[in-house]
Amino acid sequence: MLARLPAGALKNVAALSGARSTSLNAARSLPRVRFASSSASSSSAFESFTNSRVTLASATLLTVGSIAWYANLYGTLPFIGEVHANSPAEEGLHPAQYPWSHGGLLDSFDHASIRRGYQVYREVCAACHSLDRIAWRNLVGVSHTVDEVKAMAEEVEYEDGPNDQGEMFQRPGKLSDYLPPPYPNEEAARASNQGALPPDLSLIVKARHGGADYIFSLLTGYRDPPAGFEIREGMNYNPYFPGNAISMARVLFDGLVEYDDGTPATTSQMAKDVVTFLNWAAEPEHDERKKAGLKAVILFSALTAISLYVKRHKWSIIKSRKIQYNPPSSH
Amino acid sequence: MSLASTFYNTLVKRNSVFVPAIFTGAFAFSIGFDLGITKLWDTWNKGKQWKDIRARYVEEQ
């Protein structure tokens, strides 16, 4: 079935053997009869259809395509069973897709939201989570003015030194300092959180499946465990967390912070703002990247169109030429 | 003179004109293109960027 001769190849063989068979013995004439019947004119259209490479290629494509489509739709291959040790609940509920203000291909971050999100991080999350990839200066021109950031940095004491006596000393923070961590080291962080380590949040949006959607769902998804779900003392039920039992309790409640722009601080508003802030922290280049991407798409499509046109232009001579051969009149 | 031959005679004929014309052309295009894209970007993202909300927080000396 797989190796196909070009359409009509059999017919030629039949004609050839038919022409010669008169001088050959009876055994050689047997194939001629078969070939003759298979090349009857009534079935030749059907034959050339089944023998064509295009038919073979499209049948293959259809088969592979429908299997790939099935696998994409249902996540498994058809007719092949699978066994999982985890139930879907243990892998965590899939978060819904939220319409983030920076979701589209050309959408920048909502910087007012980043500013509110910083406030939520500072007043709530910073009690347990560090953000050690972000320096004070990174906030300048993103969510705060220079003066505001300088004032915020100065409220924090940093250890510096050594001075000319060889001693370390405390000084107020500068723009170049990184945001202060809540705990001096990992052991202290675990000791204060019943053994669970609150992860650094700098890259958390990139570090979790579902990104911003997941963290929003996690922060707003706390509820009572379903009947029969055993939960250890000090753990909290959250359907979005893999395993469903998380050490971090619900931290966001309506009215927990007071926004300076007057936005009502509901739980979901704070969650949205802090996730937008964390998304910025993970992708500070986001706005510039999308803008550069737009430029690149426009420029490269123009260049592609130009080079396709130039190729056709240059090849037009070769494609349209005719070669004429005049045989010599005498030899 | 047709447009094409005017173009050829003024810009392309002499290399001493052609090369600087390419350089200045590239320079002018990149600035113009950048201005256009920035305009589009700022219109699309009106009210969301820092420069749109900055005025609320700066204190003029």
PDB file of N, CA and C in Angstrom, chain A residues 20-92:
ATOM      1  N   ARG A  20       5.150  -8.478 -26.687  1.00  0.00           N
ATOM      2  CA  ARG A  20       6.194  -9.485 -26.825  1.00  0.00           C
ATOM      3  C   ARG A  20       5.672 -10.906 -26.649  1.00  0.00           C
ATOM      4  N   SER A  21       4.539 -11.068 -26.010  1.00  0.00           N
ATOM      5  CA  SER A  21       4.130 -12.393 -25.541  1.00  0.00           C
ATOM      6  C   SER A  21       3.919 -13.397 -26.675  1.00  0.00           C
ATOM      7  N   THR A  22       3.679 -12.952 -27.874  1.00  0.00           N
ATOM      8  CA  THR A  22       3.447 -13.878 -28.997  1.00  0.00           C
ATOM      9  C   THR A  22       4.607 -14.826 -29.185  1.00  0.00           C
ATOM     10  N   SER A  23       5.817 -14.373 -28.965  1.00  0.00           N
ATOM     11  CA  SER A  23       6.975 -15.228 -29.199  1.00  0.00           C
ATOM     12  C   SER A  23       7.416 -15.960 -27.939  1.00  0.00           C
ATOM     13  N   LEU A  24       6.674 -15.730 -26.790  1.00  0.00           N
ATOM     14  CA  LEU A  24       7.087 -16.375 -25.549  1.00  0.00           C
ATOM     15  C   LEU A  24       6.129 -17.492 -25.184  1.00  0.00           C
ATOM     16  N   ASN A  25       6.495 -18.258 -24.145  1.00  0.00           N
ATOM     17  CA  ASN A  25       5.659 -19.414 -23.788  1.00  0.00           C
ATOM     18  C   ASN A  25       4.413 -19.012 -23.010  1.00  0.00           C
ATOM     19  N   ALA A  26       3.575 -19.999 -22.707  1.00  0.00           N
ATOM     20  CA  ALA A  26       2.256 -19.737 -22.105  1.00  0.00           C
ATOM     21  C   ALA A  26       2.365 -19.164 -20.693  1.00  0.00           C
ATOM     22  N   ALA A  27       3.381 -19.632 -19.930  1.00  0.00           N
ATOM     23  CA  ALA A  27       3.528 -19.149 -18.551  1.00  0.00           C
ATOM     24  C   ALA A  27       3.727 -17.633 -18.522  1.00  0.00           C
ATOM     25  N   ARG A  28       4.461 -17.061 -19.474  1.00  0.00           N
ATOM     26  CA  ARG A  28       4.695 -15.634 -19.485  1.00  0.00           C
ATOM     27  C   ARG A  28       3.472 -14.849 -19.928  1.00  0.00           C
ATOM     28  N   SER A  29       2.550 -15.559 -20.566  1.00  0.00           N
ATOM     29  CA  SER A  29       1.381 -14.826 -21.046  1.00  0.00           C
ATOM     30  C   SER A  29       0.326 -14.634 -19.955  1.00  0.00           C
ATOM     31  N   LEU A  30       0.490 -15.353 -18.792  1.00  0.00           N
ATOM     32  CA  LEU A  30      -0.484 -15.211 -17.714  1.00  0.00           C
ATOM     33  C   LEU A  30      -0.571 -13.772 -17.188  1.00  0.00           C
ATOM     34  N   PRO A  31       0.581 -13.147 -16.881  1.00  0.00           N
ATOM     35  CA  PRO A  31       0.486 -11.765 -16.373  1.00  0.00           C
ATOM     36  C   PRO A  31      -0.251 -10.842 -17.345  1.00  0.00           C
ATOM     37  N   ARG A  32      -0.104 -11.074 -18.616  1.00  0.00           N
ATOM     38  CA  ARG A  32      -0.699 -10.152 -19.593  1.00  0.00           C
ATOM     39  C   ARG A  32      -2.207 -10.064 -19.404  1.00  0.00           C
ATOM     40  N   VAL A  33      -2.811 -11.252 -19.138  1.00  0.00           N
ATOM     41  CA  VAL A  33      -4.264 -11.268 -18.957  1.00  0.00           C
ATOM     42  C   VAL A  33      -4.669 -10.383 -17.786  1.00  0.00           C
ATOM     43  N   ARG A  34      -3.928 -10.540 -16.653  1.00  0.00           N
ATOM     44  CA  ARG A  34      -4.268  -9.751 -15.480  1.00  0.00           C
ATOM     45  C   ARG A  34      -4.078  -8.259 -15.731  1.00  0.00           C
ATOM     46  N   PHE A  35      -2.950  -7.929 -16.316  1.00  0.00           N
ATOM     47  CA  PHE A  35      -2.692  -6.502 -16.572  1.00  0.00           C
ATOM     48  C   PHE A  35      -3.756  -5.930 -17.489  1.00  0.00           C
ATOM     49  N   ALA A  36      -4.114  -6.742 -18.475  1.00  0.00           N
ATOM     50  CA  ALA A  36      -5.092  -6.237 -19.431  1.00  0.00           C
ATOM     51  C   ALA A  36      -6.402  -5.901 -18.729  1.00  0.00           C
ATOM     52  N   SER A  37      -6.841  -6.777 -17.787  1.00  0.00           N
ATOM     53  CA  SER A  37      -8.121  -6.516 -17.138  1.00  0.00           C
ATOM     54  C   SER A  37      -8.018  -5.316 -16.189  1.00  0.00           C
ATOM     55  N   SER A  38      -6.834  -5.154 -15.538  1.00  0.00           N
ATOM     56  CA  SER A  38      -6.742  -4.054 -14.578  1.00  0.00           C
ATOM     57  C   SER A  38      -6.586  -2.712 -15.274  1.00  0.00           C
ATOM     58  N   SER A  39      -6.264  -2.699 -16.534  1.00  0.00           N
ATOM     59  CA  SER A  39      -6.116  -1.418 -17.204  1.00  0.00           C
ATOM     60  C   SER A  39      -7.304  -1.101 -18.099  1.00  0.00           C
ATOM     61  N   ALA A  40      -8.457  -1.757 -17.784  1.00  0.00           N
ATOM     62  CA  ALA A  40      -9.657  -1.457 -18.567  1.00  0.00           C
ATOM     63  C   ALA A  40     -10.016   0.003 -18.417  1.00  0.00           C
ATOM     64  N   SER A  41     -10.515   0.620 -19.464  1.00  0.00           N
ATOM     65  CA  SER A  41     -10.668   2.073 -19.475  1.00  0.00           C
ATOM     66  C   SER A  41     -11.711   2.558 -18.468  1.00  0.00           C
ATOM     67  N   SER A  42     -12.725   1.687 -18.130  1.00  0.00           N
ATOM     68  CA  SER A  42     -13.778   2.137 -17.223  1.00  0.00           C
ATOM     69  C   SER A  42     -13.233   2.465 -15.838  1.00  0.00           C
ATOM     70  N   SER A  43     -12.180   1.762 -15.381  1.00  0.00           N
ATOM     71  CA  SER A  43     -11.691   1.993 -14.021  1.00  0.00           C
ATOM     72  C   SER A  43     -10.443   2.876 -13.981  1.00  0.00           C
ATOM     73  N   SER A  44     -10.040   3.429 -15.103  1.00  0.00           N
ATOM     74  CA  SER A  44      -8.746   4.113 -15.091  1.00  0.00           C
ATOM     75  C   SER A  44      -8.775   5.405 -14.277  1.00  0.00           C
ATOM     76  N   ALA A  45      -9.925   6.090 -14.218  1.00  0.00           N
ATOM     77  CA  ALA A  45     -10.006   7.306 -13.422  1.00  0.00           C
ATOM     78  C   ALA A  45      -9.854   6.968 -11.942  1.00  0.00           C
ATOM     79  N   PHE A  46     -10.596   5.900 -11.525  1.00  0.00           N
ATOM     80  CA  PHE A  46     -10.507   5.461 -10.134  1.00  0.00           C
ATOM     81  C   PHE A  46      -9.096   5.024  -9.796  1.00  0.00           C
ATOM     82  N   GLU A  47      -8.492   4.310 -10.756  1.00  0.00           N
ATOM     83  CA  GLU A  47      -7.132   3.805 -10.521  1.00  0.00           C
ATOM     84  C   GLU A  47      -6.128   4.945 -10.358  1.00  0.00           C
ATOM     85  N   SER A  48      -6.243   5.926 -11.230  1.00  0.00           N
ATOM     86  CA  SER A  48      -5.272   7.016 -11.115  1.00  0.00           C
ATOM     87  C   SER A  48      -5.520   7.812  -9.842  1.00  0.00           C
ATOM     88  N   PHE A  49      -6.794   7.804  -9.352  1.00  0.00           N
ATOM     89  CA  PHE A  49      -7.056   8.466  -8.082  1.00  0.00           C
ATOM     90  C   PHE A  49      -6.395   7.715  -6.935  1.00  0.00           C
ATOM     91  N   THR A  50      -6.606   6.361  -6.875  1.00  0.00           N
ATOM     92  CA  THR A  50      -6.035   5.611  -5.755  1.00  0.00           C
ATOM     93  C   THR A  50      -4.522   5.513  -5.858  1.00  0.00           C
ATOM     94  N   ASN A  51      -3.992   5.568  -7.082  1.00  0.00           N
ATOM     95  CA  ASN A  51      -2.535   5.452  -7.221  1.00  0.00           C
ATOM     96  C   ASN A  51      -1.801   6.770  -7.018  1.00  0.00           C
ATOM     97  N   SER A  52      -2.543   7.887  -6.918  1.00  0.00           N
ATOM     98  CA  SER A  52      -1.821   9.171  -6.935  1.00  0.00           C
ATOM     99  C   SER A  52      -1.146   9.454  -5.594  1.00  0.00           C
ATOM    100  N   ARG A  53      -0.032  10.122  -5.659  1.00  0.00           N
ATOM    101  CA  ARG A  53       0.702  10.485  -4.451  1.00  0.00           C
ATOM    102  C   ARG A  53      -0.062  11.512  -3.628  1.00  0.00           C
ATOM    103  N   VAL A  54      -0.826  12.368  -4.320  1.00  0.00           N
ATOM    104  CA  VAL A  54      -1.598  13.384  -3.605  1.00  0.00           C
ATOM    105  C   VAL A  54      -2.605  12.721  -2.679  1.00  0.00           C
ATOM    106  N   THR A  55      -3.273  11.658  -3.189  1.00  0.00           N
ATOM    107  CA  THR A  55      -4.231  10.927  -2.357  1.00  0.00           C
ATOM    108  C   THR A  55      -3.539  10.346  -1.142  1.00  0.00           C
ATOM    109  N   LEU A  56      -2.383   9.729  -1.372  1.00  0.00           N
ATOM    110  CA  LEU A  56      -1.636   9.138  -0.270  1.00  0.00           C
ATOM    111  C   LEU A  56      -1.260  10.199   0.751  1.00  0.00           C
ATOM    112  N   ALA A  57      -0.733  11.311   0.252  1.00  0.00           N
ATOM    113  CA  ALA A  57      -0.289  12.375   1.160  1.00  0.00           C
ATOM    114  C   ALA A  57      -1.464  12.929   1.942  1.00  0.00           C
ATOM    115  N   SER A  58      -2.622  13.154   1.272  1.00  0.00           N
ATOM    116  CA  SER A  58      -3.726  13.756   2.024  1.00  0.00           C
ATOM    117  C   SER A  58      -4.343  12.774   3.001  1.00  0.00           C
ATOM    118  N   ALA A  59      -4.356  11.475   2.661  1.00  0.00           N
ATOM    119  CA  ALA A  59      -4.876  10.500   3.624  1.00  0.00           C
ATOM    120  C   ALA A  59      -3.977  10.448   4.857  1.00  0.00           C
ATOM    121  N   THR A  60      -2.665  10.473   4.635  1.00  0.00           N
ATOM    122  CA  THR A  60      -1.736  10.479   5.763  1.00  0.00           C
ATOM    123  C   THR A  60      -1.948  11.713   6.627  1.00  0.00           C
ATOM    124  N   LEU A  61      -2.066  12.859   5.942  1.00  0.00           N
ATOM    125  CA  LEU A  61      -2.248  14.124   6.651  1.00  0.00           C
ATOM    126  C   LEU A  61      -3.525  14.102   7.481  1.00  0.00           C
ATOM    127  N   LEU A  62      -4.609  13.533   6.897  1.00  0.00           N
ATOM    128  CA  LEU A  62      -5.892  13.461   7.599  1.00  0.00           C
ATOM    129  C   LEU A  62      -5.764  12.605   8.861  1.00  0.00           C
ATOM    130  N   THR A  63      -5.072  11.467   8.720  1.00  0.00           N
ATOM    131  CA  THR A  63      -4.917  10.572   9.860  1.00  0.00           C
ATOM    132  C   THR A  63      -4.111  11.234  10.973  1.00  0.00           C
ATOM    133  N   VAL A  64      -2.930  11.719  10.611  1.00  0.00           N
ATOM    134  CA  VAL A  64      -2.064  12.343  11.613  1.00  0.00           C
ATOM    135  C   VAL A  64      -2.770  13.550  12.229  1.00  0.00           C
ATOM    136  N   GLY A  65      -3.441  14.344  11.357  1.00  0.00           N
ATOM    137  CA  GLY A  65      -4.123  15.543  11.833  1.00  0.00           C
ATOM    138  C   GLY A  65      -5.230  15.218  12.814  1.00  0.00           C
ATOM    139  N   SER A  66      -6.036  14.184  12.525  1.00  0.00           N
ATOM    140  CA  SER A  66      -7.153  13.921  13.436  1.00  0.00           C
ATOM    141  C   SER A  66      -6.660  13.348  14.754  1.00  0.00           C
ATOM    142  N   ILE A  67      -5.563  12.572  14.717  1.00  0.00           N
ATOM    143  CA  ILE A  67      -5.017  12.066  15.990  1.00  0.00           C
ATOM    144  C   ILE A  67      -4.465  13.229  16.816  1.00  0.00           C
ATOM    145  N   ALA A  68      -3.749  14.140  16.138  1.00  0.00           N
ATOM    146  CA  ALA A  68      -3.191  15.290  16.858  1.00  0.00           C
ATOM    147  C   ALA A  68      -4.306  16.153  17.427  1.00  0.00           C
ATOM    148  N   TRP A  69      -5.368  16.327  16.652  1.00  0.00           N
ATOM    149  CA  TRP A  69      -6.509  17.137  17.113  1.00  0.00           C
ATOM    150  C   TRP A  69      -7.162  16.495  18.329  1.00  0.00           C
ATOM    151  N   TYR A  70      -7.335  15.174  18.295  1.00  0.00           N
ATOM    152  CA  TYR A  70      -7.934  14.460  19.409  1.00  0.00           C
ATOM    153  C   TYR A  70      -7.059  14.602  20.652  1.00  0.00           C
ATOM    154  N   ALA A  71      -5.738  14.402  20.440  1.00  0.00           N
ATOM    155  CA  ALA A  71      -4.822  14.472  21.579  1.00  0.00           C
ATOM    156  C   ALA A  71      -4.826  15.870  22.189  1.00  0.00           C
ATOM    157  N   ASN A  72      -4.950  16.879  21.331  1.00  0.00           N
ATOM    158  CA  ASN A  72      -4.969  18.255  21.834  1.00  0.00           C
ATOM    159  C   ASN A  72      -6.246  18.529  22.596  1.00  0.00           C
ATOM    160  N   LEU A  73      -7.370  17.996  22.082  1.00  0.00           N
ATOM    161  CA  LEU A  73      -8.674  18.275  22.688  1.00  0.00           C
ATOM    162  C   LEU A  73      -8.841  17.541  24.009  1.00  0.00           C
ATOM    163  N   TYR A  74      -8.481  16.245  24.052  1.00  0.00           N
ATOM    164  CA  TYR A  74      -8.753  15.444  25.239  1.00  0.00           C
ATOM    165  C   TYR A  74      -7.501  15.145  26.045  1.00  0.00           C
ATOM    166  N   GLY A  75      -6.324  15.533  25.557  1.00  0.00           N
ATOM    167  CA  GLY A  75      -5.100  15.355  26.325  1.00  0.00           C
ATOM    168  C   GLY A  75      -4.535  13.954  26.320  1.00  0.00           C
ATOM    169  N   THR A  76      -5.212  13.022  25.640  1.00  0.00           N
ATOM    170  CA  THR A  76      -4.671  11.658  25.570  1.00  0.00           C
ATOM    171  C   THR A  76      -4.779  11.167  24.140  1.00  0.00           C
ATOM    172  N   LEU A  77      -4.085  10.078  23.858  1.00  0.00           N
ATOM    173  CA  LEU A  77      -4.234   9.474  22.546  1.00  0.00           C
ATOM    174  C   LEU A  77      -5.514   8.658  22.524  1.00  0.00           C
ATOM    175  N   PRO A  78      -6.224   8.588  21.374  1.00  0.00           N
ATOM    176  CA  PRO A  78      -7.459   7.808  21.321  1.00  0.00           C
ATOM    177  C   PRO A  78      -7.180   6.315  21.530  1.00  0.00           C
ATOM    178  N   PHE A  79      -8.091   5.623  22.193  1.00  0.00           N
ATOM    179  CA  PHE A  79      -8.087   4.166  22.405  1.00  0.00           C
ATOM    180  C   PHE A  79      -6.929   3.684  23.276  1.00  0.00           C
ATOM    181  N   ILE A  80      -6.151   4.603  23.872  1.00  0.00           N
ATOM    182  CA  ILE A  80      -5.060   4.172  24.743  1.00  0.00           C
ATOM    183  C   ILE A  80      -5.348   4.704  26.138  1.00  0.00           C
ATOM    184  N   GLY A  81      -5.535   3.809  27.095  1.00  0.00           N
ATOM    185  CA  GLY A  81      -5.880   4.220  28.447  1.00  0.00           C
ATOM    186  C   GLY A  81      -4.685   4.816  29.179  1.00  0.00           C
ATOM    187  N   GLU A  82      -4.960   5.607  30.245  1.00  0.00           N
ATOM    188  CA  GLU A  82      -3.885   6.164  31.057  1.00  0.00           C
ATOM    189  C   GLU A  82      -4.216   5.972  32.522  1.00  0.00           C
ATOM    190  N   VAL A  83      -3.183   5.899  33.350  1.00  0.00           N
ATOM    191  CA  VAL A  83      -3.375   5.760  34.788  1.00  0.00           C
ATOM    192  C   VAL A  83      -2.647   6.906  35.483  1.00  0.00           C
ATOM    193  N   HIS A  84      -3.340   7.608  36.373  1.00  0.00           N
ATOM    194  CA  HIS A  84      -2.715   8.689  37.122  1.00  0.00           C
ATOM    195  C   HIS A  84      -2.751   8.380  38.607  1.00  0.00           C
ATOM    196  N   ALA A  85      -1.637   8.666  39.295  1.00  0.00           N
ATOM    197  CA  ALA A  85      -1.633   8.514  40.750  1.00  0.00           C
ATOM    198  C   ALA A  85      -2.348   9.697  41.406  1.00  0.00           C
ATOM    199  N   ASN A  86      -2.286  10.882  40.775  1.00  0.00           N
ATOM    200  CA  ASN A  86      -2.908  12.079  41.346  1.00  0.00           C
ATOM    201  C   ASN A  86      -4.323  12.257  40.822  1.00  0.00           C
ATOM    202  N   SER A  87      -5.211  12.687  41.691  1.00  0.00           N
ATOM    203  CA  SER A  87      -6.518  13.137  41.206  1.00  0.00           C
ATOM    204  C   SER A  87      -6.348  14.576  40.731  1.00  0.00           C
ATOM    205  N   PRO A  88      -7.251  15.068  39.864  1.00  0.00           N
ATOM    206  CA  PRO A  88      -7.114  16.454  39.403  1.00  0.00           C
ATOM    207  C   PRO A  88      -7.070  17.446  40.565  1.00  0.00           C
ATOM    208  N   ALA A  89      -7.797  17.152  41.656  1.00  0.00           N
ATOM    209  CA  ALA A  89      -7.796  18.066  42.801  1.00  0.00           C
ATOM    210  C   ALA A  89      -6.415  18.204  43.395  1.00  0.00           C
ATOM    211  N   GLU A  90      -5.665  17.101  43.391  1.00  0.00           N
ATOM    212  CA  GLU A  90      -4.339  17.171  44.003  1.00  0.00           C
ATOM    213  C   GLU A  90      -3.370  18.010  43.190  1.00  0.00           C
ATOM    214  N   GLU A  91      -3.650  18.162  41.899  1.00  0.00           N
ATOM    215  CA  GLU A  91      -2.785  19.021  41.093  1.00  0.00           C
ATOM    216  C   GLU A  91      -3.197  20.476  41.184  1.00  0.00           C
ATOM    217  N   GLY A  92      -4.277  20.737  41.874  1.00  0.00           N
ATOM    218  CA  GLY A  92      -4.749  22.114  42.020  1.00  0.00           C
ATOM    219  C   GLY A  92      -5.747  22.445  40.930  1.00  0.00           C
TER     220      GLY A  92
END
